[in-house]
Short mmCIF file of C-alpha atoms and ligand atoms in Angstrom, two decimals:
data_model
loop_
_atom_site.label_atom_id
_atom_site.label_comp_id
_atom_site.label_asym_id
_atom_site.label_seq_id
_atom_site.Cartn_x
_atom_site.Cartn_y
_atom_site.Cartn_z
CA UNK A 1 36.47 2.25 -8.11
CA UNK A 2 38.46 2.22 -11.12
CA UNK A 3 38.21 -1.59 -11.73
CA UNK A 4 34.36 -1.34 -11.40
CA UNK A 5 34.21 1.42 -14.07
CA UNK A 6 36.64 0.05 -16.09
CA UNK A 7 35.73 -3.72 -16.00
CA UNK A 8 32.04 -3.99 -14.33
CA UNK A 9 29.93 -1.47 -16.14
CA UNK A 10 29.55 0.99 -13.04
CA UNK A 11 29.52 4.79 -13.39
CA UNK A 12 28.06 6.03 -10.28
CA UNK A 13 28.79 5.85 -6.62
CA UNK A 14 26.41 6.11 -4.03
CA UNK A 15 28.14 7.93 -0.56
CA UNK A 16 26.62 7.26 2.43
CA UNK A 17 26.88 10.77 5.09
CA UNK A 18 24.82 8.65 7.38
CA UNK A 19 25.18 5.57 9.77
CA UNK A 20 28.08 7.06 11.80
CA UNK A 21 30.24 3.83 13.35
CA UNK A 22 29.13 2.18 10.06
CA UNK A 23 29.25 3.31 6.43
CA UNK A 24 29.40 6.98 7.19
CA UNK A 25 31.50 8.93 4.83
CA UNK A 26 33.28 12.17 6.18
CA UNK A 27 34.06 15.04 4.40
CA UNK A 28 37.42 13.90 3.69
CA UNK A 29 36.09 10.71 1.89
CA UNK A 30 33.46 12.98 -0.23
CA UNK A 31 36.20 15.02 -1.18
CA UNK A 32 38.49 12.36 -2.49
CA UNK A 33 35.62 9.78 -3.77
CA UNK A 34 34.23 12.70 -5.97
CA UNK A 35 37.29 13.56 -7.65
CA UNK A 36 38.18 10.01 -8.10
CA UNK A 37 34.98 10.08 -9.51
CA UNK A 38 35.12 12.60 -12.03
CA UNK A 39 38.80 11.17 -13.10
CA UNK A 40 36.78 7.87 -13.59
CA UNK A 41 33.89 9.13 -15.66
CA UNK A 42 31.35 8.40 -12.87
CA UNK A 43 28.54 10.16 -11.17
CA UNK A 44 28.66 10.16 -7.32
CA UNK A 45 25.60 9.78 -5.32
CA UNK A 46 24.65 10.63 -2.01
CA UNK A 47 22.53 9.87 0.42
CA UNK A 48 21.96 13.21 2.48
CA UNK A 49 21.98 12.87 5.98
CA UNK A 50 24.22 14.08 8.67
CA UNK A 51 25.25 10.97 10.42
CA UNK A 52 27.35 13.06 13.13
CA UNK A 53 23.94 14.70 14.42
CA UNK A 54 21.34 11.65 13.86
CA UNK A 55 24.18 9.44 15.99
CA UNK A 56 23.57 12.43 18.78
CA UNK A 57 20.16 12.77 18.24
CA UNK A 58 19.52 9.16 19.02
CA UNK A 59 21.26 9.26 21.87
CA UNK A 60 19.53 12.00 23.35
CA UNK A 61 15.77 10.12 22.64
CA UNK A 62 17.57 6.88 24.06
CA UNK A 63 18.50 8.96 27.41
CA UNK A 64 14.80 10.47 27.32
CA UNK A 65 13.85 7.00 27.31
CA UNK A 66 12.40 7.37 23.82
CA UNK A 67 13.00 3.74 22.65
CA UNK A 68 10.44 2.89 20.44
CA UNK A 69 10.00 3.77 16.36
CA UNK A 70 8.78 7.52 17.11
CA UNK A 71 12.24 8.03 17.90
CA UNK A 72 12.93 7.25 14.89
CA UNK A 73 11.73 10.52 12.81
CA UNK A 74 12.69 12.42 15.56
CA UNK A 75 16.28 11.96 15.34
CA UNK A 76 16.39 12.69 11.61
CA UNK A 77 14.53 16.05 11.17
CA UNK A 78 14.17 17.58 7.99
CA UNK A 79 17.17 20.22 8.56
CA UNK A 80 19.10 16.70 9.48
CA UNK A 81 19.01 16.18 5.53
CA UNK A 82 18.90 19.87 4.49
CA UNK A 83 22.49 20.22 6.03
CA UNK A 84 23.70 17.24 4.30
CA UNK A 85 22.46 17.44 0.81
CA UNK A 86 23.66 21.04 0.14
CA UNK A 87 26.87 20.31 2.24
CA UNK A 88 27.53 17.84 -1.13
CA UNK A 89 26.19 19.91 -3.47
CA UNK A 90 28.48 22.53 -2.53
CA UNK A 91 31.41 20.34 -2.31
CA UNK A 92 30.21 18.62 -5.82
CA UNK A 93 30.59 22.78 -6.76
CA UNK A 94 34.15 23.04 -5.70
CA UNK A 95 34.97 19.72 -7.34
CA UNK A 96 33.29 20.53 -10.38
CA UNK A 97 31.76 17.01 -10.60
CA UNK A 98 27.78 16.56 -11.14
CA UNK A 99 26.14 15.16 -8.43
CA UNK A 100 22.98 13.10 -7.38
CA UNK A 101 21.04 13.21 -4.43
CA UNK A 102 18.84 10.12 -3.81
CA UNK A 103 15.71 9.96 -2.43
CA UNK A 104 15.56 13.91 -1.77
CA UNK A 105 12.79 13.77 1.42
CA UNK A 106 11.99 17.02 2.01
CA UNK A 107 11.74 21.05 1.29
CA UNK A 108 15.14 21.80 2.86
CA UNK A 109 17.05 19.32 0.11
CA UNK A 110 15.22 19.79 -2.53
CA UNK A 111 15.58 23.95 -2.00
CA UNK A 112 19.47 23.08 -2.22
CA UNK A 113 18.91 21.31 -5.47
CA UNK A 114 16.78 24.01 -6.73
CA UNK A 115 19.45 26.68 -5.93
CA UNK A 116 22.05 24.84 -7.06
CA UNK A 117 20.69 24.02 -10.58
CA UNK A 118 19.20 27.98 -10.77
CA UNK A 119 22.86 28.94 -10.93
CA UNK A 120 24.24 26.30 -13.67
CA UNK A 121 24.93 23.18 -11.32
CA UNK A 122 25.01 19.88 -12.87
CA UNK A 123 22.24 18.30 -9.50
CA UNK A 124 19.87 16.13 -9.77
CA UNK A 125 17.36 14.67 -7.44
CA UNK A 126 15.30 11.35 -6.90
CA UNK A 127 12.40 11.30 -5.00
CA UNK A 128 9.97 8.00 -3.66
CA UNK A 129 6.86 7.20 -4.19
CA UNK A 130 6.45 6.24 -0.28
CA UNK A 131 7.39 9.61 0.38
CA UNK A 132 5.81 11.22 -2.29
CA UNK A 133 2.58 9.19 -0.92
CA UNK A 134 3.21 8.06 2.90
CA UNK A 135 3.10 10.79 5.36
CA UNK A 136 5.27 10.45 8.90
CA UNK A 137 1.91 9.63 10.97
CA UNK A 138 2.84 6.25 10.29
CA UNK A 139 5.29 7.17 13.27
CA UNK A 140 2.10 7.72 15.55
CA UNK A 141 0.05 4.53 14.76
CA UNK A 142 -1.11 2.74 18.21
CA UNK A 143 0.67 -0.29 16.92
CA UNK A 144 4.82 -0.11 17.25
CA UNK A 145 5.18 -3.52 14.79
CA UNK A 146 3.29 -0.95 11.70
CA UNK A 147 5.38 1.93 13.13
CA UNK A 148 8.86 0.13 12.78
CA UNK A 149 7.43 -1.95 9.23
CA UNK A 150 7.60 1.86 8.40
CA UNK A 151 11.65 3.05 9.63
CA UNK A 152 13.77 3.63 7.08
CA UNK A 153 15.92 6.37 6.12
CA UNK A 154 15.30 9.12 5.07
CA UNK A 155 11.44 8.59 7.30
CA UNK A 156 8.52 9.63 6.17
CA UNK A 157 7.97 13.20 6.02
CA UNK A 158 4.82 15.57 6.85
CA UNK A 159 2.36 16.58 4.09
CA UNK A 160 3.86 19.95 3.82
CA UNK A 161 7.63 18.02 2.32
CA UNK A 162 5.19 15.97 0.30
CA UNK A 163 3.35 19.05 -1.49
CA UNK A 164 7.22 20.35 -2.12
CA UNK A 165 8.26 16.88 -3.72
CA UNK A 166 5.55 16.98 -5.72
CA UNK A 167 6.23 20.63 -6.85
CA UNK A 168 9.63 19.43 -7.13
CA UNK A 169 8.83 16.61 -10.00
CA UNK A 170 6.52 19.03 -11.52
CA UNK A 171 9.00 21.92 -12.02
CA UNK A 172 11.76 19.32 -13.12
CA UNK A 173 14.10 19.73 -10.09
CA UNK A 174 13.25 16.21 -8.78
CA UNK A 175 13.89 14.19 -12.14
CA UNK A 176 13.59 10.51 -11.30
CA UNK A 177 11.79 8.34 -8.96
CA UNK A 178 12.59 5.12 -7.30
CA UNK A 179 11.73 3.52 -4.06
CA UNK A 180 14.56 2.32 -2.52
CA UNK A 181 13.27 -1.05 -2.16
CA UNK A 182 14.27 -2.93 0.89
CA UNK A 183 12.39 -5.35 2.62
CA UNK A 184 12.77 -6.67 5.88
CA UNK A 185 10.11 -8.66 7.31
CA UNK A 186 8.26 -8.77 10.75
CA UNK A 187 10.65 -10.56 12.61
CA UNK A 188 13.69 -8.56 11.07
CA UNK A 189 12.24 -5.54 12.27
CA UNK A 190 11.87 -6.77 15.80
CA UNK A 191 15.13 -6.51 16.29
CA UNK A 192 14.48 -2.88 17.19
CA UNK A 193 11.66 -3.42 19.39
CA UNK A 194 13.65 -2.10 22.87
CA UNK A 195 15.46 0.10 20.59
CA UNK A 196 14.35 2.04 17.48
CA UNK A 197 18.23 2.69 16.43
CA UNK A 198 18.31 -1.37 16.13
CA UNK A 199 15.27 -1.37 13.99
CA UNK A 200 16.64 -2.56 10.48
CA UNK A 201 16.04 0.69 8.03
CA UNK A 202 14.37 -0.43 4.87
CA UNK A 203 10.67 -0.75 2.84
CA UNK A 204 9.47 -2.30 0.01
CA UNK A 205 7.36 -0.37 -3.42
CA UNK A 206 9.50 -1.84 -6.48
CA UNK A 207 6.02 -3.37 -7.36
CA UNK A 208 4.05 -0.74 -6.99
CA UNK A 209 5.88 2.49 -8.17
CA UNK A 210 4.46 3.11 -11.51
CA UNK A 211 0.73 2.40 -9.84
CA UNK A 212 0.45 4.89 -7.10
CA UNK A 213 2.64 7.30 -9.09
CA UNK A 214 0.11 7.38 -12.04
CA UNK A 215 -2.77 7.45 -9.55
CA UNK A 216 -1.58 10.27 -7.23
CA UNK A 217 0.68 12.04 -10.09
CA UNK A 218 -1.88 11.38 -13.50
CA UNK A 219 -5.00 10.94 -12.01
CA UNK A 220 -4.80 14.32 -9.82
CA UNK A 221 -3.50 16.24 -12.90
CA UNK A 222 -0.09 16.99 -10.74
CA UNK A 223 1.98 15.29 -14.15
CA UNK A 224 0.80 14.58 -17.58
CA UNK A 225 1.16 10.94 -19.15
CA UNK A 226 4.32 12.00 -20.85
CA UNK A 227 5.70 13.73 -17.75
CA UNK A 228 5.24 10.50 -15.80
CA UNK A 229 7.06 8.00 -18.20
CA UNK A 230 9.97 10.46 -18.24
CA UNK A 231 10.17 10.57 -14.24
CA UNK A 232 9.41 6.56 -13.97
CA UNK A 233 11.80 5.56 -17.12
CA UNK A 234 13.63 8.10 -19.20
CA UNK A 235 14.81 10.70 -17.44
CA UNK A 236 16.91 7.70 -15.34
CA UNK A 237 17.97 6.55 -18.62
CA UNK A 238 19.38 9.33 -19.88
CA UNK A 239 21.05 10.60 -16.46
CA UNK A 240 22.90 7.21 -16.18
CA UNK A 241 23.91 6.91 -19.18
CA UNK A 242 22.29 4.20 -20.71
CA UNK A 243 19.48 6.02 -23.12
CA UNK A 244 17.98 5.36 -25.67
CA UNK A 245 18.94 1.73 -25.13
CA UNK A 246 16.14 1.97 -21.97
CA UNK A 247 13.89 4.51 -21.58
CA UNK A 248 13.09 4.62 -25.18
CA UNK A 249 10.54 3.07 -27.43
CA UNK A 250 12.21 3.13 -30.45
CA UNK A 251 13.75 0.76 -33.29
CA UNK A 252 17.40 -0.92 -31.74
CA UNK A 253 16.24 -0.07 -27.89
CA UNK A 254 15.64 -2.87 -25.46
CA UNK A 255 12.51 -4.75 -25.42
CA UNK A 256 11.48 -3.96 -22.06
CA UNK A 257 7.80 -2.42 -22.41
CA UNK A 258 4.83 -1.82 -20.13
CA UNK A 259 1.03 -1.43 -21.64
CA UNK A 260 -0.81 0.34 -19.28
CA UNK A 261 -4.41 0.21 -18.66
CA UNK A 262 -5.64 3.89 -17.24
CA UNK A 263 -8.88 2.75 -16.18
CA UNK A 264 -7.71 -0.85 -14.48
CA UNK A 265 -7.70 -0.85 -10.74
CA UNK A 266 -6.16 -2.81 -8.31
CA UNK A 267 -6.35 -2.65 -4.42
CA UNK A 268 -2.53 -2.97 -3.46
CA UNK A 269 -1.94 -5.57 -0.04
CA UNK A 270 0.91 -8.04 1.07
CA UNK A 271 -1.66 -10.63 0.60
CA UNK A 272 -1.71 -10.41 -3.71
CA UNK A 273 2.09 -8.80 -3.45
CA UNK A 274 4.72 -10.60 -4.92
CA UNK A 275 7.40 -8.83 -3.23
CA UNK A 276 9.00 -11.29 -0.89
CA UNK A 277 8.03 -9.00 2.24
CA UNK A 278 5.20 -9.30 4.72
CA UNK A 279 4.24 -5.64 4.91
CA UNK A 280 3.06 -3.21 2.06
CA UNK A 281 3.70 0.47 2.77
CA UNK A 282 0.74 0.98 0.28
CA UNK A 283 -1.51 -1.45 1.97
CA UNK A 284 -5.18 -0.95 1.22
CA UNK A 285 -4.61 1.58 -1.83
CA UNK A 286 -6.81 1.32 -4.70
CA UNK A 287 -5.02 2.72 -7.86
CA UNK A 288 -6.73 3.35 -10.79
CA UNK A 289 -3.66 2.68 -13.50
CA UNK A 290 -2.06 -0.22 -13.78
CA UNK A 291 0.02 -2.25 -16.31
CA UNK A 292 -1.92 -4.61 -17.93
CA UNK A 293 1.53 -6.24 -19.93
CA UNK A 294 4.72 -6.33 -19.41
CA UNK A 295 7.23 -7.59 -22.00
CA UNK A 296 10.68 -8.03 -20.60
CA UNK A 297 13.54 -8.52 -22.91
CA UNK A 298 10.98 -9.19 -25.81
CA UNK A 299 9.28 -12.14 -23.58
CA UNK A 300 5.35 -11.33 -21.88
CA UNK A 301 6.48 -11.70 -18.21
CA UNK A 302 2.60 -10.49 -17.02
CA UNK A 303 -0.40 -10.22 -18.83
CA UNK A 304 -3.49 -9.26 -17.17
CA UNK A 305 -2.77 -10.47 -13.50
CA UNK A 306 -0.98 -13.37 -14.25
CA UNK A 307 2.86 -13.60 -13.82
CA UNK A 308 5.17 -16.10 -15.80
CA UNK A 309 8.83 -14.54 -15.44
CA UNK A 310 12.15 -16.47 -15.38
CA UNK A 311 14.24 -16.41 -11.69
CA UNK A 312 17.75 -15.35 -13.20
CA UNK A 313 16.10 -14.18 -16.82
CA UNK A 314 17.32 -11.09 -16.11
CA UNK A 315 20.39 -9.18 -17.65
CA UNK A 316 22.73 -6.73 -16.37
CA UNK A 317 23.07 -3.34 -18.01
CA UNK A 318 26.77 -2.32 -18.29
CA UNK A 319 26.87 1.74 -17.77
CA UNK A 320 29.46 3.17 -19.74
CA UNK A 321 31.64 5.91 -18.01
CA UNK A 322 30.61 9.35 -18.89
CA UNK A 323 33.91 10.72 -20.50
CA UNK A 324 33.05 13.18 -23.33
CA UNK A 325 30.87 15.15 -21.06
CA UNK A 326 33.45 15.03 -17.85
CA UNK A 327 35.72 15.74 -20.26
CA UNK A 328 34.41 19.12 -21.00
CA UNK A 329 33.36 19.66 -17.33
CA UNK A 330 37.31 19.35 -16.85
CA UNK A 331 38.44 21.67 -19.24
CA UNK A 332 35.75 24.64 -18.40
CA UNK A 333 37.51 24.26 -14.71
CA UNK A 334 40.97 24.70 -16.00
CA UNK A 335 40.22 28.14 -18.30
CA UNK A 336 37.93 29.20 -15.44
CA UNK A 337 40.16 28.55 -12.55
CA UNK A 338 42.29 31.60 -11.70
CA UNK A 339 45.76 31.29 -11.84
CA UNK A 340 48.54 32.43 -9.45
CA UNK A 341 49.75 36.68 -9.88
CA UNK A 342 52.74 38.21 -7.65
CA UNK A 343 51.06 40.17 -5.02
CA UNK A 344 53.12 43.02 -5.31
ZN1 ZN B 401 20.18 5.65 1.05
#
């Protein structure tokens, strides 16, 4: 950890509490990674599940004979990710280290995040557009092959987590929003099809985040135009450390720009995608909002429809460690810890 803050431009560090036998991390490894964390300068991450109950959970839908993708949801209820998220938070409290939940699901997480930052807590919270847009009857389709193009985890939620994550952007407890973007094709997925827990976990929406964000967010009056550039750019910016470099227009910031067109539309499928993927959680969609230029490190990578971008033009972002800040955070624990008195 220290060699990637010190010599590969990493301050934050994503902790996995699910995928027990896997990448699970306990209690004991949350505990030490955070501190090592705030020693480092770095922000830990976590993604908020409890991997001790899903692991049972599955189990007991493999015994019911419950082995295709509907098992999937059903081993990771809501409370699965509740438990989890405010289980960090509150260790994040004792460490006295900020903390940020990733793709925050559903009520029960983001209610931990909301009490948490109510009483002073450095949380944050990311949210997806599939789940801010994709409900969990995906998990009911007659077809498995579109049920399991649609496992990954956290799953989809019901519309009643999807009002709350909505509320949550719009009250500023959800700040940022991503999509986790992972694609595994058709015959990836079939892997799983005797067994949902085999089912790779992953979907694809890089593409077509800002889209169905400005057409279900802008469009339905939910977030204003500035709100929406600071959930989609700046508000990630600033929380990892690398604003007003990105996430800023402004004289000396990258040149990494996107003119949008409010009244263009598109219908979104994996036939016009160029996500190397075939399945689009979005299939079908027609947004109205979409960019009509993008300028990537001062070079026009798309302009109206057409794409001309560079395999490898890319360039990595070095994140500098967040020292003054932690710094502070450090000191504030020390005059507010209380110190030993003889009991007599
Ligand atoms: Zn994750």
């Amino acid at each position: 950890m220290g060699t990637l803050v010190s010599d590969y431009g990493v301050n934050s560090f994503k902790h996995f509490m699910a995928y027990k036998n896997a990448i699970m991390a306990d209690d004991e490894t949350l505990i030490k990674s955070f501190r090592r964390s705030m020693d480092l300068g770095a922000i830990p991450t976590v993604h908020a599940e409890n991997g001790e109950l899903v692991f049972q959970l599955q189990q007991e839908m493999l015994s019911k004979g419950i082995t295709g993708p509907e098992g999937h949801p059903m081993s990771r209820p809501p409370a699965v990710e509740g438990e989890a998220a405010n289980r960090a938070i509150r260790i994040a409290e004792v460490m006295n280290v900020p903390i940020y939940v990733v793709h925050v699901s559903c009520k029960e997480s983001l209610e931990a995040i909301t009490r948490a930052r109510n009483e002073g807590q450095l949380v944050y919270g990311e949210v997806l557009a599939g789940h801010l847009i994709v409900d969990d009857s995906v998990y009911r389709h007659p077809d498995a092959e579109f049920s399991a193009a649609h496992v990954m985890s956290p799953p989809f939620r019901s519309k009643e987590h999807q009002a709350a994550l909505w509320q949550g952007l719009q009250s500023g407890n959800l700040q940022t929003t991503a999509t986790d973007h992972c694609c595994f094709c058709s015959d990836q997925k079939a892997a799983g099809k005797d067994d949902f827990t085999k089912i790779p976990n992953g979907t694809a929406g890089v593409e077509d985040r800002l889209a169905v964000i400005w057409d279900e967010g802008v469009n339905t009056g939910r977030l204003t135009m500035n709100e929406f550039v600071a959930a989609t750019s700046t508000n990630a910016a600033k929380i990892f450390n690398i604003y007003p470099r990105k996430g800023s227009v402004s004289v000396g910031a990258d040149a990494d720009l996107v003119v949008w067109d409010p009244k263009g539309t598109r219908t979104i499928s994996a036939k016009t995608h160029h996500q190397n993927i075939d399945f689009n959680i979005f299939e079908g969609r027609t947004v109205t909002g979409i960019p009509s230029h993008t300028i990537s490190r001062g070079k026009l990578v798309w302009a109206n429809g057409v794409l001309d971008a560079v395999r490898g033009a890319g360039k990595y972002v070095d994140r500098p460690p967040f020292n003054p800040m932690f710094d502070g955070l450090k000191k504030y624990a020390e005059v507010n810890t209380p110190t030993a008195v003889n009991s007599d």
